[in-house]
Short mmCIF file of C-alpha atoms in Angstrom, two decimals:
data_model
loop_
_atom_site.label_atom_id
_atom_site.label_comp_id
_atom_site.label_asym_id
_atom_site.label_seq_id
_atom_site.Cartn_x
_atom_site.Cartn_y
_atom_site.Cartn_z
CA MET A 114 -16.87 -74.98 -17.30
CA THR A 115 -14.97 -72.88 -19.77
CA ASP A 116 -15.23 -74.01 -23.31
CA GLN A 117 -11.74 -73.28 -24.52
CA SER A 118 -12.29 -75.01 -27.87
CA ALA A 119 -15.00 -72.39 -28.37
CA SER A 120 -16.24 -73.95 -31.53
CA ALA A 121 -19.99 -74.14 -30.91
CA PRO A 122 -21.50 -70.66 -30.53
CA ILE A 123 -24.33 -69.84 -28.15
CA LEU A 124 -25.33 -66.88 -30.29
CA SER A 125 -24.83 -66.07 -33.97
CA VAL A 126 -25.94 -62.69 -35.34
CA ARG A 127 -26.13 -62.21 -39.12
CA GLY A 128 -26.96 -59.02 -40.98
CA LEU A 129 -28.93 -57.56 -38.07
CA THR A 130 -30.64 -54.36 -39.16
CA LYS A 131 -33.09 -52.20 -37.29
CA THR A 132 -34.93 -49.32 -38.84
CA PHE A 133 -37.57 -47.31 -36.97
CA ARG A 134 -40.54 -46.02 -38.92
CA LEU A 135 -42.11 -43.07 -37.14
CA HIS A 136 -45.75 -42.72 -38.18
CA THR A 137 -46.13 -39.70 -35.95
CA LEU A 138 -43.49 -37.98 -38.07
CA GLY A 139 -45.08 -38.76 -41.42
CA GLY A 140 -43.35 -42.13 -41.78
CA ALA A 141 -39.80 -40.87 -41.31
CA GLU A 142 -37.21 -43.61 -40.97
CA ILE A 143 -34.43 -43.72 -38.44
CA ARG A 144 -31.63 -46.25 -38.50
CA GLY A 145 -30.80 -48.15 -35.33
CA CYS A 146 -28.15 -50.57 -36.55
CA ASP A 147 -27.28 -51.83 -40.00
CA GLY A 148 -25.91 -55.19 -41.10
CA VAL A 149 -24.32 -56.30 -37.78
CA SER A 150 -22.83 -59.79 -37.72
CA PHE A 151 -20.88 -61.65 -35.06
CA ASP A 152 -20.63 -64.99 -33.24
CA LEU A 153 -20.37 -65.56 -29.51
CA ALA A 154 -19.31 -68.76 -27.69
CA PRO A 155 -20.06 -69.74 -24.07
CA GLY A 156 -17.69 -68.12 -21.57
CA ARG A 157 -16.69 -65.37 -23.97
CA PHE A 158 -17.06 -61.62 -23.59
CA LEU A 159 -17.74 -59.48 -26.61
CA ALA A 160 -17.61 -55.71 -26.40
CA LEU A 161 -19.64 -53.44 -28.67
CA THR A 162 -18.07 -50.00 -28.93
CA GLY A 163 -18.58 -46.90 -31.00
CA PRO A 164 -19.79 -43.34 -30.82
CA ASN A 165 -23.23 -42.25 -29.60
CA GLY A 166 -25.90 -43.13 -32.09
CA SER A 167 -23.90 -45.90 -33.75
CA GLY A 168 -26.53 -48.44 -32.71
CA LYS A 169 -24.77 -50.33 -29.89
CA SER A 170 -27.81 -50.41 -27.61
CA SER A 171 -30.05 -51.21 -30.60
CA VAL A 172 -28.11 -54.46 -31.07
CA LEU A 173 -28.68 -55.46 -27.45
CA LYS A 174 -32.34 -54.52 -27.56
CA CYS A 175 -32.86 -56.53 -30.74
CA ILE A 176 -31.28 -59.61 -29.10
CA TYR A 177 -33.51 -59.15 -26.04
CA ARG A 178 -36.41 -58.37 -28.42
CA THR A 179 -37.25 -55.08 -26.80
CA TYR A 180 -36.85 -53.99 -30.43
CA LEU A 181 -38.32 -55.94 -33.28
CA PRO A 182 -35.47 -56.48 -35.79
CA THR A 183 -36.26 -55.25 -39.29
CA SER A 184 -34.08 -57.87 -40.96
CA GLY A 185 -31.31 -60.29 -40.22
CA GLU A 186 -31.03 -63.33 -37.99
CA ILE A 187 -30.24 -63.80 -34.30
CA ARG A 188 -29.68 -67.49 -33.79
CA TYR A 189 -29.53 -68.67 -30.17
CA TRP A 190 -28.79 -72.14 -28.85
CA PRO A 191 -30.76 -72.61 -25.61
CA ALA A 192 -29.77 -74.98 -22.78
CA GLU A 193 -32.33 -77.47 -24.02
CA GLY A 194 -34.03 -77.99 -27.32
CA PRO A 195 -33.33 -76.75 -30.86
CA ASP A 196 -31.85 -73.39 -31.74
CA VAL A 197 -34.16 -70.40 -32.14
CA ASP A 198 -34.12 -67.15 -34.16
CA LEU A 199 -34.68 -64.52 -31.50
CA ALA A 200 -35.58 -62.02 -34.25
CA ARG A 201 -38.71 -63.93 -35.07
CA ALA A 202 -39.51 -66.32 -32.18
CA ASP A 203 -42.92 -66.31 -30.56
CA GLU A 204 -43.13 -63.85 -27.66
CA ARG A 205 -44.10 -66.56 -25.21
CA ARG A 206 -40.87 -68.39 -26.07
CA ILE A 207 -38.86 -65.20 -25.59
CA LEU A 208 -40.40 -64.72 -22.16
CA VAL A 209 -39.31 -68.20 -21.05
CA LEU A 210 -35.78 -67.58 -22.31
CA ARG A 211 -35.68 -64.23 -20.50
CA ARG A 212 -36.82 -65.81 -17.28
CA ARG A 213 -34.39 -68.70 -17.46
CA GLU A 214 -31.30 -67.87 -19.47
CA ILE A 215 -30.97 -64.43 -21.03
CA GLY A 216 -30.27 -61.51 -18.70
CA TYR A 217 -30.20 -57.81 -19.59
CA VAL A 218 -28.78 -54.97 -17.57
CA THR A 219 -30.17 -51.69 -18.85
CA GLN A 220 -28.79 -48.26 -18.20
CA PHE A 221 -31.80 -47.31 -16.17
CA LEU A 222 -33.47 -49.04 -13.29
CA ARG A 223 -37.21 -49.38 -13.75
CA VAL A 224 -39.08 -50.98 -10.90
CA VAL A 225 -42.46 -51.13 -9.24
CA PRO A 226 -42.92 -48.33 -6.68
CA ARG A 227 -42.85 -49.45 -3.03
CA VAL A 228 -40.87 -52.67 -3.67
CA SER A 229 -37.69 -52.91 -1.58
CA VAL A 230 -34.21 -53.44 -3.03
CA VAL A 231 -34.01 -56.98 -1.70
CA ASP A 232 -37.29 -57.92 -3.36
CA VAL A 233 -36.35 -56.22 -6.61
CA VAL A 234 -33.26 -58.41 -6.75
CA ALA A 235 -34.98 -61.56 -5.52
CA GLU A 236 -37.96 -61.31 -7.89
CA GLY A 237 -36.29 -63.13 -10.80
CA LEU A 238 -35.34 -65.98 -8.47
CA TRP A 239 -38.91 -66.28 -7.32
CA HIS A 240 -40.05 -66.49 -10.90
CA MET A 241 -37.67 -69.40 -11.32
CA GLY A 242 -39.37 -71.24 -8.46
CA CYS A 243 -37.15 -70.20 -5.56
CA ASP A 244 -39.02 -69.83 -2.25
CA ALA A 245 -39.33 -66.36 -0.73
CA ARG A 246 -36.73 -66.84 2.01
CA THR A 247 -34.05 -68.40 -0.17
CA GLY A 248 -34.59 -65.78 -2.84
CA ARG A 249 -34.05 -62.96 -0.34
CA GLN A 250 -31.06 -64.70 1.09
CA VAL A 251 -29.35 -65.03 -2.33
CA ALA A 252 -30.32 -61.40 -3.07
CA ARG A 253 -28.71 -60.18 0.18
CA GLU A 254 -25.49 -62.05 -0.63
CA MET A 255 -25.32 -60.48 -4.04
CA LEU A 256 -26.05 -56.99 -2.65
CA THR A 257 -23.28 -57.54 -0.12
CA ARG A 258 -20.86 -58.53 -2.86
CA LEU A 259 -21.80 -55.41 -4.88
CA GLU A 260 -21.30 -53.38 -1.74
CA VAL A 261 -24.81 -51.95 -1.57
CA ARG A 262 -25.03 -50.78 2.06
CA PRO A 263 -27.36 -52.94 4.17
CA HIS A 264 -29.37 -50.04 5.53
CA LEU A 265 -30.66 -49.49 1.98
CA TRP A 266 -31.88 -53.05 1.46
CA SER A 267 -35.39 -52.54 2.75
CA VAL A 268 -35.82 -49.22 0.88
CA PRO A 269 -37.37 -48.93 -2.61
CA PRO A 270 -34.52 -47.90 -4.95
CA ALA A 271 -36.35 -45.01 -6.64
CA THR A 272 -34.41 -42.38 -4.72
CA PHE A 273 -31.00 -44.03 -4.98
CA SER A 274 -27.99 -42.42 -6.63
CA ALA A 275 -27.13 -43.49 -10.17
CA GLY A 276 -24.28 -45.66 -8.90
CA GLU A 277 -26.46 -47.43 -6.37
CA GLN A 278 -29.21 -47.98 -8.91
CA GLN A 279 -26.60 -49.38 -11.32
CA ARG A 280 -25.53 -51.90 -8.68
CA VAL A 281 -29.14 -52.94 -7.97
CA ASN A 282 -29.64 -53.41 -11.67
CA LEU A 283 -26.50 -55.57 -11.94
CA ALA A 284 -27.46 -57.57 -8.85
CA ARG A 285 -30.87 -58.32 -10.32
CA ALA A 286 -29.37 -59.85 -13.44
CA LEU A 287 -26.36 -61.56 -11.87
CA VAL A 288 -28.25 -63.52 -9.22
CA LEU A 289 -29.90 -65.46 -12.06
CA GLN A 290 -26.59 -66.64 -13.49
CA PRO A 291 -27.81 -66.27 -17.05
CA ARG A 292 -26.31 -68.23 -19.97
CA LEU A 293 -26.26 -65.07 -22.04
CA LEU A 294 -25.83 -61.68 -20.36
CA LEU A 295 -26.44 -58.38 -22.15
CA LEU A 296 -24.89 -55.34 -20.47
CA ASP A 297 -25.61 -51.76 -21.50
CA GLU A 298 -22.85 -49.49 -20.09
CA PRO A 299 -22.79 -51.51 -16.85
CA THR A 300 -19.94 -49.55 -15.33
CA ALA A 301 -20.84 -46.00 -16.50
CA SER A 302 -21.97 -44.68 -13.11
CA LEU A 303 -19.54 -46.63 -10.94
CA ASP A 304 -16.38 -45.51 -9.19
CA ALA A 305 -13.11 -47.42 -9.68
CA ALA A 306 -13.58 -49.64 -6.60
CA ALA A 307 -17.08 -50.64 -7.72
CA VAL A 308 -15.87 -51.33 -11.25
CA ALA A 309 -13.22 -53.71 -9.80
CA VAL A 310 -16.00 -55.58 -7.91
CA VAL A 311 -18.13 -55.84 -11.07
CA ILE A 312 -15.15 -57.11 -13.11
CA ASP A 313 -14.57 -59.72 -10.49
CA LEU A 314 -18.17 -60.88 -10.66
CA LEU A 315 -18.25 -60.93 -14.43
CA ARG A 316 -15.06 -62.94 -14.49
CA SER A 317 -16.53 -65.65 -12.32
CA LEU A 318 -19.68 -65.68 -14.46
CA LYS A 319 -17.48 -66.12 -17.55
CA THR A 320 -15.67 -69.01 -15.86
CA SER A 321 -18.98 -70.70 -15.21
CA GLY A 322 -19.78 -70.46 -18.93
CA THR A 323 -21.89 -67.30 -19.26
CA ALA A 324 -21.51 -65.57 -22.63
CA ILE A 325 -21.51 -61.79 -22.26
CA ILE A 326 -22.10 -58.90 -24.68
CA GLY A 327 -21.36 -55.48 -23.25
CA VAL A 328 -21.95 -52.05 -24.75
CA PHE A 329 -19.20 -49.63 -23.80
CA HIS A 330 -18.46 -46.09 -24.65
CA ASP A 331 -15.05 -46.70 -23.17
CA VAL A 332 -13.96 -50.33 -23.08
CA GLU A 333 -10.72 -49.75 -21.15
CA PRO A 334 -12.03 -50.51 -17.59
CA VAL A 335 -13.22 -53.99 -18.63
CA ARG A 336 -10.39 -54.66 -21.11
CA PRO A 337 -8.95 -57.64 -19.17
CA LEU A 338 -12.24 -59.54 -19.59
CA VAL A 339 -12.85 -58.82 -23.24
CA ASP A 340 -12.29 -61.58 -25.82
CA GLY A 341 -13.39 -59.64 -28.87
CA ILE A 342 -14.59 -56.17 -29.94
CA VAL A 343 -17.14 -55.08 -32.51
CA ARG A 344 -16.65 -51.44 -33.43
CA MET A 345 -19.79 -49.76 -34.59
CA GLN A 346 -19.76 -46.68 -36.78
CA ALA A 347 -22.47 -44.14 -37.17
CA GLY A 348 -24.42 -44.65 -40.38
CA ALA A 349 -22.39 -47.70 -41.48
CA GLY A 350 -22.31 -51.40 -40.76
CA ALA A 351 -20.34 -52.84 -37.89
CA ILE A 352 -16.72 -53.67 -38.45
CA PRO A 353 -15.65 -56.69 -36.42
CA ALA A 354 -12.20 -56.32 -34.90
CA GLY A 355 -10.07 -57.67 -32.05
CA ARG A 356 -9.01 -61.20 -31.49
CA GLY A 357 -11.42 -63.86 -32.63
CA HIS A 358 -14.79 -62.87 -31.25
CA GLY A 359 -16.08 -66.37 -30.81
CA MET B 1402 -15.29 -67.79 -6.10
CA SER B 1403 -18.88 -68.85 -6.65
CA ILE B 1404 -21.78 -66.51 -7.28
CA ALA B 1405 -24.98 -67.93 -5.91
CA PRO B 1406 -26.72 -71.29 -5.53
CA ALA B 1407 -28.72 -72.14 -8.59
CA PRO B 1408 -32.49 -71.94 -8.02
CA SER B 1409 -34.12 -75.30 -7.52
CA ALA B 1410 -37.43 -75.49 -9.30
CA VAL B 1411 -37.99 -74.65 -12.93
CA PRO B 1412 -41.20 -73.13 -14.36
CA PRO B 1413 -43.19 -74.84 -17.11
CA ALA B 1414 -41.95 -74.38 -20.70
CA ALA B 1415 -43.56 -72.09 -23.25
CA ASP B 1416 -44.61 -75.02 -25.29
CA ALA B 1417 -46.69 -76.25 -22.37
CA GLN B 1418 -50.39 -76.06 -22.92
CA PRO B 1419 -51.80 -72.53 -22.77
CA LEU B 1420 -54.28 -71.77 -19.97
CA LEU B 1421 -56.67 -69.94 -22.25
CA VAL B 1422 -57.20 -69.98 -26.01
CA LEU B 1423 -59.58 -67.34 -27.32
CA GLU B 1424 -60.51 -67.66 -30.96
CA ARG B 1425 -62.21 -65.05 -33.12
CA LEU B 1426 -64.33 -63.43 -30.44
CA LEU B 1427 -67.00 -61.28 -32.01
CA LYS B 1428 -69.38 -59.09 -30.03
CA ILE B 1429 -71.85 -56.92 -31.88
CA TYR B 1430 -74.36 -54.70 -30.15
CA GLY B 1431 -77.33 -54.33 -32.50
CA GLU B 1432 -78.79 -56.43 -35.25
CA GLY B 1433 -75.62 -56.74 -37.22
CA CYS B 1434 -75.24 -57.20 -40.96
CA PRO B 1435 -72.81 -59.06 -43.25
CA ASP B 1436 -70.73 -55.87 -43.66
CA CYS B 1437 -70.26 -55.08 -39.98
CA VAL B 1438 -66.77 -56.47 -39.50
CA ALA B 1439 -65.40 -55.39 -42.85
CA ARG B 1440 -66.64 -51.81 -42.53
CA THR B 1441 -65.48 -51.15 -38.94
CA GLY B 1442 -62.10 -51.17 -37.19
CA PRO B 1443 -59.03 -48.90 -37.03
CA ALA B 1444 -58.83 -48.42 -40.81
CA ALA B 1445 -62.48 -47.27 -40.91
CA GLY B 1446 -61.83 -45.23 -37.73
CA THR B 1447 -64.98 -46.40 -36.07
CA ASN B 1448 -66.61 -49.43 -34.47
CA VAL B 1449 -70.10 -48.37 -35.71
CA CYS B 1450 -71.21 -50.15 -38.90
CA PRO B 1451 -72.13 -47.43 -41.44
CA ARG B 1452 -74.76 -49.69 -42.98
CA CYS B 1453 -76.73 -51.07 -40.03
CA ARG B 1454 -75.51 -48.81 -37.19
CA SER B 1455 -74.57 -51.80 -35.03
CA VAL B 1456 -71.60 -51.43 -32.75
CA VAL B 1457 -68.75 -53.92 -33.27
CA ALA B 1458 -67.29 -53.90 -29.78
CA CYS B 1459 -64.96 -56.87 -30.37
CA GLY B 1460 -64.19 -57.86 -33.93
CA ASP B 1461 -62.48 -61.19 -34.38
CA LEU B 1462 -60.18 -61.15 -31.35
CA SER B 1463 -57.85 -64.08 -30.77
CA LEU B 1464 -55.23 -64.63 -28.09
CA ARG B 1465 -53.45 -67.29 -26.02
CA LEU B 1466 -52.54 -66.99 -22.41
CA ASP B 1467 -49.98 -69.13 -20.57
CA PRO B 1468 -50.46 -70.36 -16.99
CA GLY B 1469 -49.10 -67.75 -14.55
CA GLU B 1470 -48.83 -65.07 -17.24
CA ILE B 1471 -50.04 -61.50 -16.78
CA PHE B 1472 -51.36 -60.22 -20.07
CA GLY B 1473 -52.15 -56.54 -20.56
CA ILE B 1474 -54.74 -54.93 -22.76
CA VAL B 1475 -54.46 -51.25 -23.36
CA GLY B 1476 -56.66 -48.90 -25.33
CA GLU B 1477 -58.92 -45.86 -25.08
CA SER B 1478 -62.48 -46.07 -23.76
CA GLY B 1479 -64.69 -47.66 -26.36
CA SER B 1480 -61.89 -49.74 -27.82
CA GLY B 1481 -63.61 -52.95 -26.69
CA LYS B 1482 -61.15 -54.04 -24.04
CA SER B 1483 -63.70 -54.25 -21.20
CA THR B 1484 -66.22 -56.03 -23.45
CA LEU B 1485 -63.58 -58.67 -24.08
CA LEU B 1486 -63.23 -59.26 -20.32
CA ARG B 1487 -66.97 -59.27 -19.81
CA CYS B 1488 -67.45 -61.88 -22.55
CA LEU B 1489 -64.82 -64.09 -20.90
CA TYR B 1490 -66.57 -63.74 -17.54
CA PHE B 1491 -69.99 -64.45 -19.10
CA ASP B 1492 -71.27 -61.01 -18.16
CA GLU B 1493 -71.96 -60.61 -21.88
CA THR B 1494 -72.90 -63.20 -24.50
CA PRO B 1495 -70.51 -63.22 -27.45
CA THR B 1496 -72.02 -62.96 -30.93
CA ALA B 1497 -69.52 -65.54 -32.19
CA GLY B 1498 -66.21 -67.09 -31.19
CA HIS B 1499 -64.70 -69.80 -29.03
CA ALA B 1500 -62.88 -69.95 -25.73
CA TYR B 1501 -61.04 -72.94 -24.30
CA LEU B 1502 -59.79 -73.12 -20.70
CA THR B 1503 -57.32 -75.92 -20.03
CA PRO B 1504 -58.66 -76.58 -16.47
CA TYR B 1505 -62.13 -77.17 -17.94
CA GLU B 1506 -62.46 -80.57 -19.71
CA ALA B 1507 -58.73 -80.40 -20.58
CA GLY B 1508 -59.36 -77.45 -22.87
CA ARG B 1509 -61.33 -79.50 -25.39
CA VAL B 1510 -64.70 -77.86 -24.79
CA ASP B 1511 -65.70 -74.36 -25.97
CA VAL B 1512 -66.88 -72.59 -22.80
CA PHE B 1513 -68.88 -70.14 -24.86
CA ALA B 1514 -71.06 -73.05 -25.96
CA ILE B 1515 -71.81 -74.82 -22.64
CA SER B 1516 -75.02 -74.79 -20.62
CA PRO B 1517 -75.79 -71.97 -18.17
CA GLN B 1518 -75.18 -74.35 -15.24
CA ARG B 1519 -71.72 -75.35 -16.51
CA ARG B 1520 -71.04 -71.66 -17.18
CA ARG B 1521 -71.80 -70.89 -13.53
CA TYR B 1522 -69.35 -73.61 -12.54
CA VAL B 1523 -66.60 -72.08 -14.72
CA ARG B 1524 -67.37 -68.57 -13.51
CA HIS B 1525 -67.21 -69.50 -9.83
CA HIS B 1526 -64.42 -72.06 -9.84
CA LEU B 1527 -62.08 -71.11 -12.62
CA LEU B 1528 -62.45 -67.37 -13.04
CA GLY B 1529 -62.26 -64.24 -10.94
CA MET B 1530 -63.16 -60.70 -11.93
CA VAL B 1531 -61.99 -57.53 -10.21
CA TYR B 1532 -64.10 -54.57 -11.41
CA GLN B 1533 -63.01 -50.91 -11.47
CA HIS B 1534 -65.87 -50.05 -9.10
CA PRO B 1535 -65.81 -52.21 -5.93
CA HIS B 1536 -69.60 -52.06 -5.68
CA LEU B 1537 -69.87 -54.25 -8.84
CA GLY B 1538 -67.88 -57.06 -7.23
CA LEU B 1539 -68.82 -56.60 -3.61
CA ASP B 1540 -71.96 -56.36 -1.53
CA LEU B 1541 -70.94 -53.18 0.32
CA ASP B 1542 -73.43 -53.82 3.12
CA THR B 1543 -72.39 -57.36 3.92
CA SER B 1544 -69.26 -57.80 6.03
CA ALA B 1545 -65.90 -58.19 4.29
CA GLY B 1546 -65.69 -61.77 5.60
CA GLY B 1547 -69.29 -62.42 4.52
CA ASN B 1548 -68.49 -61.35 0.97
CA ILE B 1549 -65.78 -63.95 0.78
CA ALA B 1550 -68.05 -66.62 2.32
CA GLU B 1551 -70.70 -65.78 -0.28
CA LYS B 1552 -68.25 -66.42 -3.16
CA MET B 1553 -67.33 -69.79 -1.52
CA LEU B 1554 -71.02 -70.71 -1.14
CA MET B 1555 -71.48 -70.12 -4.86
CA ALA B 1556 -68.82 -72.75 -5.42
CA GLY B 1557 -70.56 -75.22 -3.13
CA THR B 1558 -68.63 -74.82 0.18
CA ARG B 1559 -70.89 -75.22 3.20
CA HIS B 1560 -68.45 -75.45 6.08
CA VAL B 1561 -68.78 -72.22 8.07
CA GLY B 1562 -65.54 -72.60 9.99
CA ARG B 1563 -63.57 -73.24 6.84
CA MET B 1564 -65.10 -70.16 5.15
CA ARG B 1565 -64.19 -67.99 8.10
CA GLU B 1566 -60.65 -69.31 8.11
CA ARG B 1567 -60.28 -68.74 4.36
CA ALA B 1568 -61.63 -65.19 4.71
CA ARG B 1569 -59.00 -64.48 7.39
CA GLU B 1570 -56.25 -65.87 5.24
CA LEU B 1571 -57.26 -63.88 2.10
CA LEU B 1572 -57.88 -60.62 3.90
CA GLY B 1573 -54.45 -61.05 5.52
CA ARG B 1574 -52.87 -61.58 2.16
CA THR B 1575 -54.53 -58.50 0.74
CA GLU B 1576 -53.51 -56.43 3.75
CA VAL B 1577 -57.01 -55.76 5.09
CA PRO B 1578 -56.87 -55.38 8.92
CA LEU B 1579 -58.43 -58.56 10.33
CA ASP B 1580 -60.16 -56.71 13.16
CA ARG B 1581 -62.33 -55.11 10.48
CA MET B 1582 -63.43 -58.26 8.67
CA ASP B 1583 -66.88 -58.14 10.26
CA GLU B 1584 -67.50 -54.59 9.09
CA PRO B 1585 -69.28 -53.82 5.82
CA PRO B 1586 -66.95 -52.53 3.09
CA ARG B 1587 -69.13 -49.43 2.71
CA ARG B 1588 -67.18 -48.07 5.70
CA PHE B 1589 -63.82 -48.71 4.06
CA SER B 1590 -61.68 -46.40 1.96
CA GLY B 1591 -61.68 -46.99 -1.84
CA GLY B 1592 -58.30 -48.68 -1.78
CA MET B 1593 -59.34 -51.01 1.02
CA GLN B 1594 -62.60 -51.85 -0.76
CA GLN B 1595 -60.51 -52.77 -3.79
CA ARG B 1596 -58.38 -55.08 -1.68
CA VAL B 1597 -61.48 -56.77 -0.25
CA GLN B 1598 -62.74 -57.27 -3.78
CA ILE B 1599 -59.43 -58.88 -4.75
CA ALA B 1600 -59.65 -61.15 -1.69
CA LYS B 1601 -63.18 -62.18 -2.67
CA THR B 1602 -62.07 -62.90 -6.22
CA LEU B 1603 -59.43 -65.32 -4.90
CA ALA B 1604 -61.82 -67.21 -2.59
CA ASN B 1605 -62.08 -70.32 -4.75
CA ASN B 1606 -58.51 -70.31 -6.04
CA PRO B 1607 -59.30 -69.46 -9.66
CA PRO B 1608 -56.40 -70.05 -12.11
CA LEU B 1609 -57.45 -66.98 -14.18
CA VAL B 1610 -58.25 -63.54 -12.82
CA LEU B 1611 -59.61 -60.70 -14.97
CA LEU B 1612 -58.78 -57.15 -13.89
CA ASP B 1613 -60.84 -54.28 -15.30
CA GLU B 1614 -59.15 -50.91 -14.69
CA VAL B 1615 -58.47 -51.89 -11.11
CA THR B 1616 -56.45 -48.83 -10.19
CA THR B 1617 -58.26 -46.22 -12.25
CA GLY B 1618 -59.46 -43.30 -10.21
CA GLN B 1619 -57.35 -44.05 -7.14
CA ASP B 1620 -54.64 -41.99 -5.49
CA VAL B 1621 -51.19 -42.86 -6.78
CA SER B 1622 -50.08 -44.23 -3.42
CA VAL B 1623 -53.11 -46.54 -3.32
CA GLN B 1624 -52.46 -47.51 -6.99
CA ALA B 1625 -48.86 -48.52 -6.27
CA ARG B 1626 -50.01 -50.63 -3.30
CA VAL B 1627 -52.70 -52.43 -5.29
CA LEU B 1628 -50.34 -53.07 -8.22
CA ASP B 1629 -47.69 -54.46 -5.93
CA LEU B 1630 -50.32 -56.65 -4.30
CA ILE B 1631 -51.53 -58.00 -7.62
CA ARG B 1632 -48.00 -58.80 -8.76
CA SER B 1633 -47.07 -60.61 -5.59
CA LEU B 1634 -50.38 -62.57 -5.54
CA GLY B 1635 -49.88 -63.54 -9.13
CA ARG B 1636 -46.40 -64.83 -8.38
CA SER B 1637 -47.12 -66.63 -5.12
CA LEU B 1638 -50.38 -68.22 -6.25
CA GLY B 1639 -49.30 -68.82 -9.85
CA LEU B 1640 -52.32 -66.91 -11.12
CA ALA B 1641 -52.74 -65.95 -14.73
CA MET B 1642 -54.33 -62.55 -15.25
CA ILE B 1643 -55.66 -60.36 -17.99
CA ALA B 1644 -55.32 -56.72 -16.96
CA VAL B 1645 -57.22 -54.09 -18.86
CA SER B 1646 -56.24 -50.46 -18.51
CA HIS B 1647 -56.15 -47.25 -20.45
CA ASP B 1648 -52.96 -46.40 -18.54
CA LEU B 1649 -49.69 -47.58 -20.14
CA GLY B 1650 -47.90 -47.06 -16.83
CA VAL B 1651 -50.11 -49.65 -15.14
CA ILE B 1652 -49.63 -52.10 -17.98
CA ARG B 1653 -45.86 -51.60 -17.92
CA LEU B 1654 -45.69 -52.55 -14.26
CA LEU B 1655 -47.99 -55.57 -14.52
CA ALA B 1656 -47.86 -57.27 -17.89
CA GLN B 1657 -45.23 -59.33 -19.69
CA ARG B 1658 -47.18 -59.21 -23.00
CA THR B 1659 -49.60 -56.59 -24.12
CA ALA B 1660 -52.26 -56.14 -26.74
CA VAL B 1661 -53.21 -52.68 -27.99
CA MET B 1662 -56.87 -52.26 -28.94
CA LYS B 1663 -58.60 -49.66 -31.06
CA ASN B 1664 -62.10 -49.62 -32.52
CA GLY B 1665 -62.81 -53.17 -31.41
CA ARG B 1666 -59.62 -54.70 -32.85
CA ILE B 1667 -56.21 -55.72 -31.61
CA VAL B 1668 -53.86 -53.49 -33.65
CA GLU B 1669 -50.66 -54.73 -32.07
CA LEU B 1670 -49.65 -57.53 -29.74
CA GLY B 1671 -46.14 -58.01 -28.37
CA LEU B 1672 -43.81 -58.04 -25.39
CA THR B 1673 -44.75 -55.13 -23.16
CA ASP B 1674 -41.27 -53.54 -23.34
CA GLN B 1675 -41.36 -53.84 -27.14
CA ILE B 1676 -44.80 -52.22 -27.29
CA LEU B 1677 -43.43 -49.34 -25.19
CA GLU B 1678 -39.98 -48.90 -26.79
CA ASP B 1679 -40.56 -50.01 -30.38
CA PRO B 1680 -44.27 -49.55 -31.11
CA GLN B 1681 -45.15 -50.60 -34.68
CA HIS B 1682 -48.70 -49.49 -35.32
CA PRO B 1683 -49.41 -45.76 -35.85
CA TYR B 1684 -51.98 -45.84 -33.06
CA THR B 1685 -49.56 -47.47 -30.59
CA GLN B 1686 -46.91 -44.90 -31.53
CA LEU B 1687 -49.39 -42.13 -30.84
CA LEU B 1688 -50.37 -43.73 -27.50
CA VAL B 1689 -46.78 -44.16 -26.39
CA SER B 1690 -45.72 -40.67 -27.47
CA SER B 1691 -48.69 -39.19 -25.59
CA GLN B 1692 -47.72 -40.96 -22.34
CA LEU B 1693 -47.02 -38.49 -19.52
#
């Protein structure tokens, strides 16, 4: 269901700042992102753009809690229960949200050696209680839709090309139908045909209510899906732009 | 256009009762003195008390583990991580502290304070330990199947046919060729011995398995196979595990949360990806930046 009224956000980020303190370099400080604020409603797609080093990926990693935010608030409204500040929530709570409702597609595929593509994609479903057969079945369907060639399905993805790894990475997150999906340059290594497939998949996820935040160097390929843009600038706070990002 | 059928079952919530609660575990080798804890640890740069020369192997360690969770502990040798495991498995007697296991008396009784008989029950029914060296967990001269039967005997099983059947099932799961189950593990390769040890650990269906450097010293191909096995067993059997390793690569593949230990203390505890990508403590930063 698409929430066209779009009043109640699923995510609200306020003053999100990340600073890295490097003890190995005598306590030097490096800025990730600084004072980022935005709201996101179910079924909406927000693009984060900006030059290298402007902190786009840092925002995603703070939301997923791969980075510990230095200050600011990341309020998230889960499917059940009260809202939670992802910047400060207990790690065990974060793990449950990751397993059930928050997906993250990184730029790089990191998997256990020896595990086949099908199992890499099915694993999240198994963690949600899916049986082995059904999980693999759903994984195969998603791999088919992302046009990963069947003769690769039983192979561990370590030796795949960047484009193939990117698709496996996407498949792994998309099979779970997350409520909130974080995408870090999801189309960077894909050719035009593959980008069209991904756009199609993301559109149907949006229609089913998934809220999406994507980091893009170049937002043009996904423009038709985007409801709002946050432009990040190196060394400064984010400047929200575009039509109502909420 | 629909994407995929939604998965049916849903896992337990985070606010569900933890499987294990460990509170303020203290293990001191030596006589100990009132200054031991205050004068050791990462800030002091040692786990040896300057006053009484006792070794504070574990100083006030607390953690909670959820059912089905794999928890990693990483640290250099001498950081106290193996001592923590050995205290939990009753191989060592803690100097102080409490541990509560939800499957034992609904988590209301401190298992560090129960009688030796009850301890044996907990050790054989609720816990499993996989040691770095297979000879610590296996009788290398008793057949692979016999090793598993022995573990079941400890837990009170007497039915020979059932033990044999269980041994077959477990050795199958851990990819040990069944036509070799009557051979003593001494004749097996190191990787295969490790898989027999894992099978033996699982004999009585323990909800919590402790892994002490299980892949250390093995070829990388064997390592990958054992790690993959541990992950799939954890998932299919719903096992919770504590995996101790000095190798961040192993921890990254296995654990959802990780504690970093140094000089007998936990210096940092967090999501494993956060520990690796945004380490906070100077020691963790050094560890991560030294990773090959």
